[in-house]
Coordinates of N, CA and C (backbone and C1' of nucleotides) in Angstrom, one line a residue:
Chain A
M1 N 83.8 -27.3 99.1 CA 83.7 -27.4 97.8 C 85.6 -27.5 97.2
D2 N 85.5 -28.1 96.5 CA 86.9 -28.3 95.7 C 86.7 -27.8 94.2
E3 N 85.7 -27.2 94.4 CA 84.6 -26.7 92.8 C 85.7 -25.0 92.9
A4 N 86.1 -24.7 94.4 CA 86.5 -23.2 94.3 C 88.4 -23.4 94.0
I5 N 88.8 -24.8 94.2 CA 90.0 -24.7 94.0 C 90.3 -24.8 92.4
H6 N 89.2 -25.5 92.0 CA 88.8 -25.6 90.5 C 88.9 -24.4 90.0
E7 N 88.2 -23.3 90.3 CA 88.2 -22.1 89.7 C 89.1 -21.4 90.0
K8 N 89.9 -21.5 90.9 CA 91.5 -20.7 91.6 C 92.5 -21.2 90.2
V9 N 92.2 -22.5 90.6 CA 93.6 -22.9 89.3 C 93.7 -22.3 87.9
R10 N 91.8 -22.3 87.4 CA 91.7 -21.8 85.9 C 92.5 -20.3 86.3
E11 N 92.2 -19.5 87.3 CA 92.3 -18.0 87.4 C 94.0 -18.1 87.7
V12 N 94.7 -18.4 88.0 CA 96.0 -18.8 88.0 C 97.0 -18.7 86.6
I13 N 96.2 -19.8 85.9 CA 96.5 -20.2 84.5 C 96.1 -19.0 83.7
K14 N 95.3 -18.4 84.1 CA 95.0 -17.4 83.1 C 96.1 -16.3 83.6
S15 N 96.5 -15.7 84.4 CA 97.3 -14.8 84.6 C 98.7 -15.1 84.4
I16 N 98.9 -16.2 83.8 CA 100.7 -16.1 83.3 C 101.1 -15.2 82.5
P17 N 101.7 -14.2 82.2 CA 101.9 -13.3 81.4 C 102.2 -14.2 80.2
R18 N 102.1 -13.6 79.0 CA 102.5 -14.6 77.8 C 104.2 -13.8 77.9
G19 N 104.9 -15.2 77.3 CA 106.3 -15.0 77.1 C 106.7 -15.5 78.2
R20 N 105.9 -16.2 79.0 CA 106.5 -16.8 80.5 C 105.9 -18.5 80.5
V21 N 106.6 -19.2 81.5 CA 105.7 -20.3 81.9 C 105.8 -20.9 83.1
A22 N 104.9 -21.2 83.5 CA 104.6 -22.5 85.0 C 104.8 -23.5 85.0
T23 N 105.1 -24.0 86.2 CA 105.1 -25.7 85.9 C 103.7 -25.6 86.7
Y24 N 103.5 -27.4 86.5 CA 102.1 -27.9 87.2 C 102.0 -27.2 88.9
G25 N 103.3 -27.7 89.4 CA 103.8 -27.2 91.1 C 103.5 -26.0 91.3
D26 N 104.3 -25.0 90.7 CA 103.7 -23.7 90.5 C 102.2 -23.5 90.9
I27 N 101.4 -24.0 89.7 CA 99.9 -23.8 90.0 C 99.6 -24.1 91.0
A28 N 100.0 -25.3 91.6 CA 99.2 -26.2 92.7 C 99.7 -25.2 94.0
D29 N 101.1 -24.7 94.0 CA 100.8 -23.5 94.7 C 100.2 -22.5 94.8
L30 N 100.4 -21.7 93.9 CA 99.6 -20.8 94.1 C 97.9 -20.7 94.3
S31 N 97.5 -22.0 94.0 CA 96.3 -21.8 93.7 C 96.1 -22.6 95.2
R32 N 96.5 -23.1 96.0 CA 96.4 -24.1 96.9 C 95.9 -25.6 96.4
A33 N 96.1 -25.6 95.6 CA 95.5 -27.5 95.0 C 96.3 -28.7 95.5
P34 N 96.1 -29.4 96.0 CA 96.6 -29.9 96.7 C 97.2 -30.7 96.4
S35 N 97.8 -31.1 95.3 CA 98.9 -31.8 94.3 C 98.7 -31.6 93.1
P36 N 99.9 -31.1 92.1 CA 100.2 -30.9 90.6 C 99.3 -32.1 89.8
R37 N 99.3 -32.9 90.2 CA 98.6 -34.1 89.4 C 97.1 -33.2 89.1
L38 N 96.4 -32.9 90.5 CA 95.0 -32.2 90.3 C 95.3 -31.0 89.1
V39 N 96.5 -30.3 88.8 CA 96.6 -29.1 87.8 C 96.1 -29.7 86.6
G40 N 96.7 -31.1 86.5 CA 97.1 -31.6 85.0 C 95.4 -32.0 84.5
R41 N 94.8 -32.6 85.9 CA 93.7 -33.1 85.3 C 92.8 -32.0 85.0
I42 N 92.8 -30.8 85.6 CA 91.6 -29.8 85.4 C 92.0 -29.3 84.3
L43 N 93.3 -29.2 83.8 CA 93.8 -28.7 82.4 C 92.9 -29.7 81.2
N44 N 93.1 -30.9 81.6 CA 92.8 -31.9 80.6 C 91.2 -31.8 80.3
E45 N 90.0 -31.7 81.5 CA 88.8 -31.5 81.5 C 88.3 -30.3 81.1
D46 N 88.7 -29.2 81.8 CA 88.5 -28.0 81.5 C 89.6 -27.2 81.3
G47 N 90.8 -26.9 80.4 CA 91.4 -26.1 80.2 C 91.5 -25.4 79.1
H48 N 90.5 -25.9 78.3 CA 90.2 -25.7 76.7 C 90.5 -24.1 76.2
D49 N 90.1 -23.3 77.1 CA 89.6 -22.2 77.2 C 90.9 -21.1 78.0
L50 N 92.0 -21.9 78.4 CA 93.2 -21.1 79.2 C 94.2 -21.2 78.3
P51 N 95.6 -20.3 78.5 CA 96.4 -20.5 78.2 C 97.3 -21.9 78.7
W52 N 96.8 -22.8 78.2 CA 97.5 -24.2 78.7 C 98.8 -24.1 78.5
Q53 N 99.3 -23.7 77.1 CA 100.6 -23.9 76.8 C 101.5 -23.1 77.7
R54 N 101.4 -22.7 78.8 CA 102.1 -22.1 79.3 C 102.7 -22.8 80.7
V55 N 101.7 -23.9 80.8 CA 101.6 -24.7 81.7 C 102.9 -26.4 81.5
I56 N 104.2 -26.7 82.1 CA 105.1 -27.3 81.3 C 105.4 -28.1 82.8
K57 N 106.3 -29.0 82.8 CA 106.7 -29.8 83.9 C 107.5 -29.3 84.5
A58 N 108.1 -29.8 85.6 CA 109.2 -29.0 86.4 C 110.4 -29.4 86.0
D59 N 110.5 -30.4 84.7 CA 111.8 -30.7 84.8 C 111.8 -29.6 82.9
G60 N 111.1 -28.9 82.6 CA 111.3 -27.9 81.5 C 110.7 -28.4 80.5
T61 N 110.3 -29.9 80.3 CA 109.5 -30.6 79.3 C 107.6 -30.3 79.4
C62 N 107.5 -31.1 78.3 CA 105.9 -31.4 78.3 C 105.1 -32.1 78.1
A63 N 104.3 -32.2 78.5 CA 103.5 -33.8 78.6 C 103.6 -34.4 77.2
P64 N 103.8 -35.3 77.0 CA 104.1 -36.4 75.8 C 103.5 -36.0 74.3
H65 N 102.0 -36.4 74.8 CA 100.9 -36.0 73.5 C 100.7 -34.4 73.2
L66 N 101.4 -33.7 73.9 CA 101.2 -32.2 73.5 C 102.2 -31.7 73.0
R67 N 103.7 -32.1 73.3 CA 104.9 -31.7 73.1 C 104.9 -31.0 71.4
D68 N 104.8 -31.4 71.0 CA 104.9 -30.7 69.6 C 104.2 -29.1 69.1
E69 N 103.2 -29.4 69.5 CA 101.8 -28.3 69.3 C 102.6 -27.1 70.4
Q70 N 102.6 -27.6 71.7 CA 102.7 -27.0 72.7 C 104.2 -26.2 72.4
L71 N 105.0 -26.7 72.1 CA 106.4 -26.1 71.8 C 106.1 -25.0 70.8
Q72 N 105.7 -25.2 70.2 CA 105.3 -24.6 68.4 C 104.7 -22.9 69.1
M73 N 103.5 -23.3 69.9 CA 103.0 -22.3 70.3 C 103.5 -21.1 71.5
L74 N 104.4 -21.8 72.2 CA 105.6 -20.9 73.3 C 106.5 -20.2 72.1
R75 N 107.3 -21.1 71.4 CA 108.0 -20.6 70.4 C 107.2 -19.2 70.0
E76 N 106.0 -19.5 69.1 CA 105.3 -18.4 68.8 C 105.4 -16.9 69.8
E77 N 105.4 -16.7 70.7 CA 105.1 -16.0 71.9 C 106.4 -15.9 72.4
G78 N 107.3 -16.2 72.1 CA 108.8 -15.9 72.6 C 109.4 -16.5 73.5
V79 N 108.8 -17.5 73.9 CA 109.6 -19.0 74.7 C 110.3 -20.0 73.7
P80 N 111.6 -19.8 73.4 CA 112.4 -20.8 72.5 C 112.9 -21.9 73.7
S81 N 112.7 -23.3 72.7 CA 113.1 -24.4 73.8 C 114.2 -25.2 73.0
L82 N 115.4 -25.9 73.6 CA 115.9 -26.8 72.8 C 115.9 -28.1 73.5
D83 N 115.9 -28.9 72.5 CA 116.1 -30.0 72.4 C 114.8 -30.8 72.9
G84 N 113.9 -30.0 73.3 CA 112.2 -30.1 73.7 C 112.0 -29.5 75.3
K85 N 113.0 -29.1 75.6 CA 112.8 -28.6 76.5 C 113.1 -27.2 76.5
V86 N 112.5 -26.3 77.4 CA 111.9 -24.7 78.3 C 113.1 -24.6 79.3
N87 N 114.1 -23.4 79.1 CA 115.1 -23.0 80.2 C 114.3 -22.5 81.0
L88 N 114.2 -23.2 82.1 CA 113.3 -22.1 83.6 C 113.6 -21.5 84.2
R89 N 115.1 -21.3 84.2 CA 115.7 -19.9 84.6 C 115.5 -19.0 84.0
E90 N 115.4 -19.1 83.1 CA 115.3 -17.7 81.7 C 113.6 -17.2 81.5
Y91 N 112.9 -18.1 81.8 CA 111.3 -18.1 80.9 C 110.2 -18.2 82.7
R92 N 110.6 -19.1 83.3 CA 109.4 -19.6 84.5 C 109.0 -17.9 84.9
W93 N 107.8 -18.0 85.2 CA 107.5 -17.1 85.7 C 107.3 -16.6 87.2
E94 N 108.2 -15.5 87.2 CA 108.5 -15.5 88.6 C 108.0 -15.2 89.8
D95 N 106.9 -14.7 89.8 CA 105.9 -14.6 90.7 C 105.3 -15.6 91.2
A96 N 105.4 -16.5 90.1 CA 105.2 -18.4 90.8 C 106.0 -18.7 91.7
R97 N 107.4 -18.3 91.8 CA 108.7 -18.8 92.8 C 108.4 -17.6 94.3
K98 N 107.6 -16.5 94.0 CA 107.4 -15.8 95.2 C 106.4 -16.3 96.1
D99 N 106.3 -16.4 97.0 CA 105.5 -16.6 98.2 C 104.2 -17.5 97.8
A100 N 103.9 -18.5 98.4 CA 102.4 -18.7 98.2 C 102.3 -19.2 99.2
D101 N 103.3 -18.9 100.7 CA 103.2 -19.1 101.9 C 104.4 -19.5 102.3
E102 N 105.4 -18.9 102.2 CA 106.8 -19.3 102.5 C 107.4 -18.4 103.9
P103 N 107.9 -18.9 104.9 CA 108.4 -18.4 105.9 C 109.5 -17.6 105.3
P104 N 109.6 -16.0 106.0 CA 110.2 -15.3 105.6 C 112.0 -16.0 105.0
S105 N 112.8 -15.3 104.6 CA 114.3 -16.5 104.5 C 115.0 -15.6 105.3
L106 N 116.0 -16.0 106.0 CA 116.8 -15.7 106.6 C 118.1 -14.7 106.0
F107 N 118.1 -15.2 104.8 CA 119.1 -14.7 104.2 C 119.1 -13.7 102.9
Chain B
dT1 P 83.5 -47.6 101.8 O5' 83.6 -49.0 101.0 C5' 83.4 -50.2 101.8 C4' 84.4 -51.4 100.8 C3' 85.6 -51.0 100.9 O3' 86.7 -52.2 101.2 C1' 84.7 -50.9 98.7
dA2 P 87.9 -52.1 101.0 O5' 88.6 -52.3 99.7 C5' 88.5 -53.4 99.0 C4' 89.1 -53.3 98.0 C3' 90.4 -52.9 98.0 O3' 91.2 -54.1 97.1 C1' 89.1 -52.2 96.4
dC3 P 92.9 -53.4 96.9 O5' 92.8 -52.9 95.3 C5' 92.0 -53.7 94.3 C4' 92.4 -53.3 93.1 C3' 93.8 -52.5 92.9 O3' 94.1 -52.5 91.5 C1' 91.9 -51.1 92.4
dT4 P 95.6 -52.4 90.7 O5' 94.9 -51.2 89.8 C5' 93.9 -51.8 88.5 C4' 93.5 -50.4 87.6 C3' 94.7 -49.6 87.4 O3' 94.4 -49.7 86.1 C1' 93.8 -48.4 88.3
dT5 P 96.2 -49.2 85.3 O5' 95.7 -47.7 84.9 C5' 94.0 -47.4 84.6 C4' 94.5 -46.0 84.4 C3' 95.4 -44.9 83.9 O3' 95.3 -44.2 83.0 C1' 94.9 -44.1 85.8
dG6 P 96.0 -43.3 81.9 O5' 97.0 -42.8 82.6 C5' 97.5 -41.6 82.2 C4' 96.7 -40.5 82.7 C3' 97.6 -39.0 82.7 O3' 96.6 -37.8 82.3 C1' 96.8 -39.7 84.8
dA7 P 96.7 -37.5 81.0 O5' 97.6 -36.4 80.6 C5' 99.1 -36.4 80.5 C4' 99.8 -35.3 80.7 C3' 99.5 -34.8 81.9 O3' 100.5 -33.8 83.0 C1' 98.9 -32.9 81.0
dC8 P 101.5 -35.2 83.4 O5' 102.0 -34.8 84.9 C5' 101.5 -33.5 85.1 C4' 101.8 -33.2 86.7 C3' 103.6 -33.0 86.6 O3' 103.7 -31.4 87.5 C1' 102.7 -34.2 88.6
dC9 P 105.5 -31.4 87.8 O5' 106.1 -31.9 89.1 C5' 105.2 -31.6 89.9 C4' 106.0 -31.6 91.3 C3' 107.8 -31.7 91.2 O3' 108.2 -31.2 92.2 C1' 107.2 -34.0 91.5
dG10 P 109.4 -30.7 92.5 O5' 110.5 -31.9 93.3 C5' 110.2 -31.7 94.3 C4' 110.8 -33.1 95.3 C3' 112.2 -32.9 94.8 O3' 112.8 -32.8 96.2 C1' 111.4 -34.7 93.9
dT11 P 114.4 -32.8 96.2 O5' 114.5 -34.5 96.4 C5' 114.1 -35.3 97.3 C4' 114.6 -36.8 97.1 C3' 115.7 -37.1 96.9 O3' 116.6 -37.6 97.6 C1' 115.2 -38.0 95.1
dA12 P 118.3 -38.1 98.0 O5' 118.4 -39.4 97.5 C5' 117.3 -40.6 97.5 C4' 117.6 -41.4 96.6 C3' 119.4 -41.8 96.3 O3' 119.4 -43.3 96.5 C1' 118.0 -41.9 94.3
dA13 P 121.0 -43.6 96.8 O5' 121.0 -44.7 95.8 C5' 120.3 -45.9 95.2 C4' 120.7 -46.2 93.9 C3' 121.8 -46.8 93.1 O3' 122.0 -48.2 92.9 C1' 121.0 -45.2 91.7
Chain C
dA1 P 119.9 -34.5 79.4 O5' 120.4 -35.9 80.0 C5' 120.8 -36.3 78.7 C4' 120.9 -38.1 78.4 C3' 119.4 -38.5 79.3 O3' 118.7 -39.0 77.9 C1' 121.2 -39.3 80.2
dT2 P 117.4 -39.0 78.6 O5' 116.9 -40.5 79.3 C5' 118.0 -41.7 78.7 C4' 117.6 -43.1 79.7 C3' 116.5 -43.1 80.2 O3' 116.1 -44.1 79.8 C1' 117.2 -42.9 82.0
dT3 P 114.3 -44.7 80.1 O5' 114.1 -45.5 81.7 C5' 115.3 -46.5 82.0 C4' 114.9 -47.1 83.3 C3' 113.2 -47.2 83.7 O3' 113.7 -48.7 84.7 C1' 115.1 -45.5 85.1
dA4 P 112.5 -49.4 84.9 O5' 112.4 -48.7 87.0 C5' 113.6 -48.7 87.3 C4' 113.4 -48.5 88.8 C3' 112.0 -48.8 89.1 O3' 112.0 -49.9 90.5 C1' 112.6 -46.8 89.3
dC5 P 110.6 -50.2 91.4 O5' 110.1 -48.9 92.3 C5' 111.5 -48.4 92.9 C4' 110.9 -47.8 93.7 C3' 109.4 -47.5 94.4 O3' 109.5 -47.6 95.8 C1' 110.3 -45.5 93.7
dG6 P 108.3 -48.1 96.3 O5' 107.8 -46.6 97.3 C5' 108.5 -46.2 98.1 C4' 107.9 -44.4 98.2 C3' 106.4 -44.8 98.6 O3' 106.9 -43.8 99.7 C1' 107.2 -43.3 96.8
dG7 P 105.5 -43.5 100.4 O5' 104.9 -42.2 100.0 C5' 105.6 -40.9 100.5 C4' 104.8 -40.0 99.7 C3' 103.5 -39.7 99.6 O3' 102.9 -38.5 100.0 C1' 104.0 -39.5 97.6
dC8 P 101.3 -38.5 101.1 O5' 100.6 -37.8 99.3 C5' 101.3 -36.4 99.0 C4' 100.6 -35.7 97.3 C3' 98.9 -36.4 97.7 O3' 98.2 -35.0 98.3 C1' 100.0 -37.2 95.5
dC9 P 97.4 -35.2 98.8 O5' 95.7 -35.4 97.6 C5' 95.1 -34.3 96.6 C4' 94.4 -35.0 95.9 C3' 93.1 -35.5 96.8 O3' 92.3 -35.6 96.2 C1' 94.5 -37.1 94.8
dA10 P 91.0 -34.9 96.5 O5' 90.2 -35.0 95.2 C5' 90.6 -34.0 94.2 C4' 89.9 -34.7 93.0 C3' 88.6 -35.3 93.0 O3' 88.0 -35.0 91.5 C1' 89.9 -36.6 92.2
dA11 P 86.1 -35.0 90.9 O5' 86.4 -36.1 90.1 C5' 87.1 -37.1 90.0 C4' 87.2 -37.7 88.4 C3' 85.9 -38.3 88.1 O3' 85.9 -38.4 86.6 C1' 87.4 -39.8 88.9
dG12 P 84.3 -39.1 86.3 O5' 84.7 -41.1 85.8 C5' 86.2 -41.1 84.9 C4' 86.3 -42.1 85.0 C3' 85.4 -43.5 84.6 O3' 85.7 -44.3 83.8 C1' 86.6 -43.8 86.5
dT13 P 84.3 -44.9 82.9 O5' 84.6 -46.5 83.7 C5' 84.9 -46.9 84.5 C4' 86.1 -47.9 84.7 C3' 85.1 -49.7 84.5 O3' 86.1 -50.5 84.0 C1' 85.9 -49.2 86.6

DNA sequence: TACTTGACCGTAA
DNA sequence: ATTACGGCCAAGT
C-alpha cells in the first residue's frame, strides 16, 4: 500500500525543525515517495495538521495560493524571505541533504 | 480506457 | 529574469 508512504511523508514533515525549511523534493527523498508531486498532493488533502509552512519549492519560493500566509508564518518562526524567496543555503533543513541512500562521496 | 490536473523538479534557451 | 519541455504519479473526469 502507498498508504505507508503517505504516513511516512507526514512523519518527515512533522520532523522538520522550527526555523528550517525543506523542499518537496527533500521530503520525497527522505520518505521514499516516488515523486515530489505526491508530496504536494498529500499536503493538499491531508496536511492541515502539519507544519506545512516549512515545505517550499526547490527554488525557494512557495506555491502561489499560499505565498503570503506561508511567508508570514515562516517569518514568525525566524525564517526571513527576500522578494518572496527563502535563502535555501541558509535555512534548508540540513538533515534533508544528508543521505536518502546516497553512495559515499569520494571527496 | 484515455485524458487532464496538480502545494513539483531539473535542464535549457 | 522568464518561458518551455519532459518527467513524475495518484486522482478525478
